[in-house]
Amino acid sequence: MDDGAYWDAFPTTLTTGDVAKILSVGKPAVLTRLKSGVIPGHLIVGSWIIFKAEVRAWLESTSNQAPPGPPEPVDVLADYAEEMSYRDLMELFGKTKQTIYTWLHSGEIPAFHAGNRWIIHKPQLRRKLAETSNQKTQHDQ
């Protein structure tokens, strides 16, 4: 199986089980590495959101065949419109409608409630993802 086909077998948003399979470790090891920031992820209301693109970039940066340095930046929101819906968040985060609505109602995800519709602006969501990331950026240091 080539590299592309291998990664295509995984969803866009990974579970801890998916990451355990990718790294050939147990789920407790994945959780420990998420908490310490070794594995890139976003902690939102006690849930780890792990994007395949970020994990793949991180692993590629640790390869003995890659030039040393930090992982290439990944924009997990690139394929989404500037105004996103709860359905977009369900797809992006791999969560149920109920979970997304709970996060929207509680304000954990920045959004506007227009009538019976939630509108999520991409720049605000991008800031939230930066805030919830377990990775240190140059801005943070």
Backbone as a ProteinNet text record, in pm:
[ID]
protein_1_A
[PRIMARY]
MDDGAYWDAFPTTLTTGDVAKILSVGKPAVLTRLKSGVIPGHLIVGSWIIFKAEVRAWLESTSNQAPPGPPEPVDVLADYAEEMSYRDLMELFGKTKQTIYTWLHSGEIPAFHAGNRWIIHKPQLRRKLAETSNQKTQHDQ
[TERTIARY]
86.3	0	90.7	63.8	145.7	101.4	183.3	159.9	22.2	-16.1	-145.8	-261.5	-255.1	-362.4	-370.3	-255.3	-253.3	-330.4	-297	-362	-507.8	-540.7	-679.4	-771.9	-716	-796.5	-847.2	-791.6	-831	-921.5	-1012.7	-1099.8	-1020.9	-1080	-1016.8	-988.3	-1080.8	-1063	-1042.7	-929.7	-892.2	-942.1	-969.8	-998.2	-865.9	-867.4	-746	-713.3	-815.8	-793.7	-723.1	-762.9	-695.7	-548.7	-522.1	-383.7	-303.8	-365.9	-298.6	-258.8	-347.4	-317.5	-203.5	-207.5	-103.9	32.7	36.9	164.2	201.2	110.4	131.7	157.6	73.1	79.1	-63	-77.4	-209.3	-272.2	-402.8	-474	-420.3	-383.3	-327.1	-200.4	-116.9	4.3	-32.4	-136.6	-182	-229.4	-310.5	-361.2	-247	-149	-33.1	40.8	58.6	131.5	50	-81.3	-165	-152.8	-163.1	-155.3	-21.5	85.3	218.7	250.9	165.6	188	277.4	313.6	395.5	314.9	192.6	101.7	16.2	6.7	-74.7	-224.1	-291.5	-435	-492.9	-624.7	-697.1	-791.2	-780.1	-866.1	-982.5	-1101.3	-1222.1	-1321.8	-1353.6	-1449.4	-1419.1	-1294.8	-1257.2	-1248.2	-1269.5	-1259.9	-1137.2	-1059	-945	-991.8	-964.3	-989.7	-853.1	-837.8	-708.6	-726.6	-663	-676.8	-569.4	-614.6	-523.2	-410.9	-443.1	-341.7	-232.8	-270	-170.4	-83.4	-144.3	-67.2	28.1	-21.5	63.1	181.5	156.7	265.2	364.9	314.6	402.3	490.1	429	507.3	610.9	572.4	667.4	784	759.3	866.9	963.5	920	1006.7	1082.1	1058.7	1123.7	1273.6	1350.9	1494.9	1527.9	1426.8	1444.3	1401.3	1347	1298.2	1401.3	1405.8	1494.6	1447.5	1541	1498.5	1421.3	1329.6	1251.1	1110.4	1033.5	895	810	695.2	605	559.1	531.1	474.7	339.1	306.7	175.5	62.9	-43.5	-159.2	-280.7	-357.6	-480.8	-599.2	-650.1	-760.9	-891.5	-894.2	-1015.8	-1012.8	-907.5	-888.8	-1004.6	-1062.1	-1167.4	-1307.2	-1317.5	-1448.3	-1472.7	-1600.6	-1640	-1611	-1612.6	-1587.4	-1695.4	-1819.2	-1928	-1960.4	-1945.4	-1965.1	-2094.4	-2144.3	-2266.7	-2233.2	-2333.9	-2312.2	-2275.7	-2326.9	-2292.7	-2143.4	-2089.9	-1946	-1867.2	-1913.2	-1844.5	-1855.9	-1971.4	-1987.2	-1884	-1867.9	-1771.3	-1628.1	-1597.7	-1462.6	-1418.3	-1503.8	-1467.3	-1501.6	-1581.4	-1620.9	-1710.2	-1795.9	-1883.8	-2029.9	-2117.9	-2260.8	-2320.7	-2439.9	-2513.5	-2535.8	-2571.5	-2597.1	-2472.3	-2356.5	-2232.2	-2202.1	-2215.3	-2187.6	-2283.4	-2411.5	-2509.1	-2478.7	-2436.8	-2399.1	-2282.8	-2182.1	-2065.9	-2105.5	-2197.2	-2242	-2321.8	-2416.6	-2499.6	-2416.6	-2313.5	-2231	-2126.4	-2108.4	-2008.9	-1868.8	-1853.6	-1721.1	-1670.5	-1763	-1730	-1791.2	-1710.5	-1764.6	-1857.7	-1977.4	-2076.2	-2183.6	-2262.3	-2376.9	-2503	-2604.7	-2731.8	-2829.3	-2852.4	-2940.1	-3070.2	-3171.8	-3299.2	-3283.2	-3304.4	-3288.6	-3159.8	-3067.2	-2945.8	-2821.3	-2721.2	-2591.6	-2497.1	-2425	-2326.1	-2190.8	-2095.9	-1961.8	-1868.9	-1802.3	-1708.5	-1572.2	-1515.6	-1390.4	-1276.4	-1256.8	-1146.7	-1160.9	-1284.3	-1306	-1280	-1321.2	-1296	-1146.2	-1077.7	-932.4	-863.9	-909.7	-854.3	-881.7	-1003.2	-1038.2	-949.3	-924.8	-837.2	-695.1	-648.6	-514.9	-510.6	-617.6	-624.5	-628.2	-694.1	-712.2	-603.4	-511.7	-404.4	-306.5	-255	-153	-12.4	-2.4	126.7	166.9	292	344	376.6	333.6	368.2	473.4	533.5	633.2	571.1	444.1	373.7	364.7	346.8	329.9	461.1	572.9	701.2	761
-117.7	0	123.7	216.7	338	433.8	536.6	631.6	698.2	741.8	807.5	715.8	592.3	496.6	464	456.1	429.5	538.1	664.6	775.4	791.2	758.6	768.3	673.7	569.5	472.9	530.4	644.2	705.5	825.6	854.6	972.4	1102.2	1212.1	1343.7	1378.7	1344.5	1365.1	1228.3	1211.3	1081.5	1063.2	939.8	904.5	866.1	852.9	805.6	663.3	585.5	450.9	452.9	546.9	561.7	596.3	691.2	733.9	618.8	542.4	426	327.5	306.7	216	271.3	400.9	463.5	451.4	472.3	472.1	335.9	239.2	105.2	111.3	186.8	197	183.4	176.6	169.5	307.3	308.1	435.3	515.8	450.5	529.9	606.2	545.2	612.9	731.9	716.4	826.8	942.7	913.6	1019.1	1090	1014.3	1074.5	1167.3	1124.3	1204.8	1325.7	1313.2	1429.6	1532.5	1485.5	1576.5	1648.6	1579.9	1641.2	1723.2	1714.9	1791.9	1723.8	1598.8	1526.3	1504.3	1456	1437	1563.2	1624.9	1746.4	1717	1802.8	1788.3	1914.3	1917.1	2031.8	1979.4	2033.6	1991.2	2089.2	2042.2	2124.4	2055.7	2121.9	2072	1926.1	1897.6	1763.5	1660.8	1700.1	1608	1641.9	1540.5	1561.7	1558	1665.5	1672.7	1656.4	1550.6	1517.5	1513.9	1607.1	1614.8	1530.5	1446.8	1359.9	1440.1	1553.4	1633.2	1680.3	1716.8	1761.1	1645.2	1528.9	1411.4	1368.9	1370	1330.9	1427.3	1557.7	1656.4	1638.1	1611	1588.1	1465.5	1355	1233.7	1254.7	1325.4	1351.7	1436.2	1526	1610.9	1532.4	1415.1	1334.3	1228.1	1220.5	1120.3	1146.7	1039.4	1056.2	1091.2	1098	1135.8	1280.1	1344.1	1481.7	1579.1	1699.2	1798.8	1829	1849.1	1875.7	2006.3	2008.3	2129.5	2096.5	2200.2	2178.2	2128.7	2069.1	2024.6	2141.8	2112.6	2213.9	2256.7	2386.8	2431.1	2366.1	2332.1	2268.5	2356.7	2385.2	2462.6	2367.9	2319.7	2224.1	2289.2	2422.8	2494.2	2538.8	2509.1	2559.9	2525.6	2408.8	2364.8	2413.2	2491	2536.5	2682	2718	2855.9	2947.2	3076.9	3174.1	3167.7	3138.5	3117.2	2968.9	2909.4	2765.5	2736.4	2614.8	2571.9	2463.6	2424.7	2317.4	2188	2169.4	2048.9	2046.1	2164.2	2172.8	2131.9	2177.2	2142.2	1993.3	1933.6	1789.6	1714.4	1757.2	1693.7	1718.7	1843.2	1881.9	1811.8	1811.9	1757.7	1610	1555.1	1415.4	1393.5	1491.1	1484.8	1484.6	1445.4	1440.3	1580.4	1590	1716.8	1764.7	1673.5	1709.7	1770.7	1710.7	1763.5	1901.9	1918.3	2048.5	2154	2121.8	2217.9	2252.7	2155.7	2182.8	2280.5	2258.7	2347.7	2487.3	2495.5	2625.4	2700.4	2630.7	2694.8	2741.5	2666.1	2702	2808	2836	2935	2878.5	2747.9	2686.8	2706.1	2707.6	2736.7	2873.3	2970.7	3103.7	3100.3	3157.3	3154.4	3259.5	3283.2	3373.8	3291.9	3320.4	3250.3	3343.5	3318.9	3402.6	3327	3362.4	3291.3	3149.4	3054	2913.8	2854.2	2940.4	2895.7	2944.8	2859.5	2897.7	2930.4	3041.9	3082.1	3090.5	3017.2	3014.3	3081.6	3189.2	3258.1	3191	3159.7	3084.9	3151.5	3283.8	3344	3323.3	3329	3306.9	3161.1	3069.3	2927.8	2899.6	2963.5	2947.1	2990.7	3102.5	3148.6	3046.5	2991.4	2891.5	2768.7	2725.3	2609.8	2640.6	2761.4	2800.1	2799.8	2849.2	2853.6	2714.5	2620.9	2487.3	2389.9	2433.9	2346.4	2314.8	2193.2	2155.2	2181.2	2246.6	2276.5	2420.1	2440.2	2575.3	2636.5	2759.3	2830.8	2935	2993.3	3096.9	3212.5	3239.6	3348	3318.9	3189.9	3151.1	3153.7	3136.6	3120.9	3252
0	0	0	-90.2	-92.7	17.5	39.3	148.1	139.1	18.8	0.7	33.7	-13.8	12.8	161.8	226.4	370.4	444.8	417.2	487.4	445.5	321.6	274.7	350.6	409.3	483.6	616.4	659	785.6	760.6	855.1	841	859.4	818.5	830.9	976.2	1064.6	1208.2	1271.5	1337.1	1391.5	1534.3	1568.5	1707.6	1773.1	1905.6	1972	1927	1894.3	1841.4	1706.7	1620.2	1490.5	1510.3	1599.6	1623.9	1684.3	1773.2	1831.6	1721.9	1626.4	1515.1	1429.6	1398.8	1316.5	1383.6	1515.7	1588.5	1646.3	1634.5	1691.3	1842.1	1910.4	2056.3	2109.5	2240.2	2301.2	2316.8	2340.8	2360.2	2478.8	2592	2702.3	2660.6	2577.7	2529.8	2441.9	2360.6	2275.4	2362.9	2463.8	2552.5	2625.6	2671.8	2738.4	2643.7	2519.2	2420.8	2374.9	2374	2343.9	2456.2	2579.9	2694.8	2700.8	2663.1	2669.3	2544.9	2442.1	2320.1	2218.5	2242.5	2144.8	2017	2033	1919.6	1908.9	1790.7	1777.9	1792.7	1867.1	1886.1	1947.8	1957.3	2012.4	2120	2240	2350.1	2361.8	2324.6	2329.1	2421.4	2530.6	2630.2	2667	2695.6	2737.9	2626.8	2502.5	2388.4	2304.9	2273.4	2184.7	2040.3	1968	1824.6	1758.8	1681	1621.1	1469.7	1400.3	1255.6	1187.1	1094.3	1020.4	955.3	895	825	920.8	1043.3	1141.1	1188.2	1210.8	1252.9	1141.6	1020.1	906.8	891.4	901.3	891.4	1005.6	1125.5	1240.6	1216.8	1173.5	1149.4	1039.7	933.9	825.7	875.1	970.2	1022.8	1111.6	1160.1	1245.6	1166.8	1037.9	953.2	943.7	939.2	920.3	775.7	690.6	550.6	524.4	625.8	609.8	665.6	611.8	672.3	814.2	908.1	1045.7	1055.8	1147.6	1168.2	1209.3	1236.9	1279	1162.1	1193.1	1086.4	1000.6	875.7	786.4	841.8	835.7	883.4	802.2	871.3	808.7	834.2	729.2	744.4	729.8	842.5	839.2	795.7	790.2	750	604.2	532.8	396.1	302.4	317	224.5	262.4	368.4	414.8	375.7	362.2	330.1	449	425.1	532.3	640.1	599.4	695	696.2	813	826.1	902.6	885.2	952.3	1055.5	1133.7	1230.1	1158	1036.8	959.7	926	892	866.2	990.3	1107.2	1231.5	1261.3	1231.6	1250.6	1166.9	1043.1	953.3	1000.9	1032.3	1072	1200	1301.2	1431.2	1448.5	1357.3	1370.9	1492.1	1521	1637.9	1594.2	1685.7	1656.1	1656.6	1600.1	1599.4	1742.8	1831.7	1971.3	2035.9	2013.1	2070.4	2015.2	1884.4	1821.7	1876.5	1885.5	1938.5	2084.5	2162.5	2301.7	2306.1	2223.2	2218.8	2170.6	2074.4	2024.5	2131.3	2194.6	2298	2416.9	2452.1	2568.5	2535.5	2406.7	2366.6	2350.6	2363.3	2345	2202.1	2107.6	1968	1937.7	1894.8	1866	1745.3	1762.7	1654.6	1679.9	1575.9	1584.1	1563.9	1644.6	1632.8	1562.2	1435.1	1352.8	1329.1	1404.9	1392.4	1442.5	1353.9	1392.9	1335	1298.1	1229.8	1303.6	1314	1369.6	1255.2	1268.9	1168.6	1238.8	1185.9	1242.6	1142.8	1185.2	1096.5	1107.7	993	988.1	1066	1057.6	1134.6	1286.1	1336.8	1480.3	1517.4	1430.8	1456.7	1449.5	1356.9	1344.8	1475.6	1534.1	1662.2	1773	1773.8	1875.3	1862.6	1740.7	1720.5	1766.9	1742.9	1790.2	1943.4	2006.3	2153.2	2214.6	2148.4	2204.1	2161.7	2076.9	2028.9	2141.4	2140.6	2238	2183.8	2069.7	2007.6	2037	2068.4	2090.6	1955.6	1935.4	1812.6	1846.4	1745.3	1769	1846.3	1822.1	1891.8	2041.5	2077.5	2217.7	2295.8	2227.4	2296.7	2336.5
[MASK]
+++++++++++++++++++++++++++++++++++++++++++++++++++++++++++++++++++++++++++++++++++++++++++++++++++++++++++++++++++++++++++++++++++++++++++++

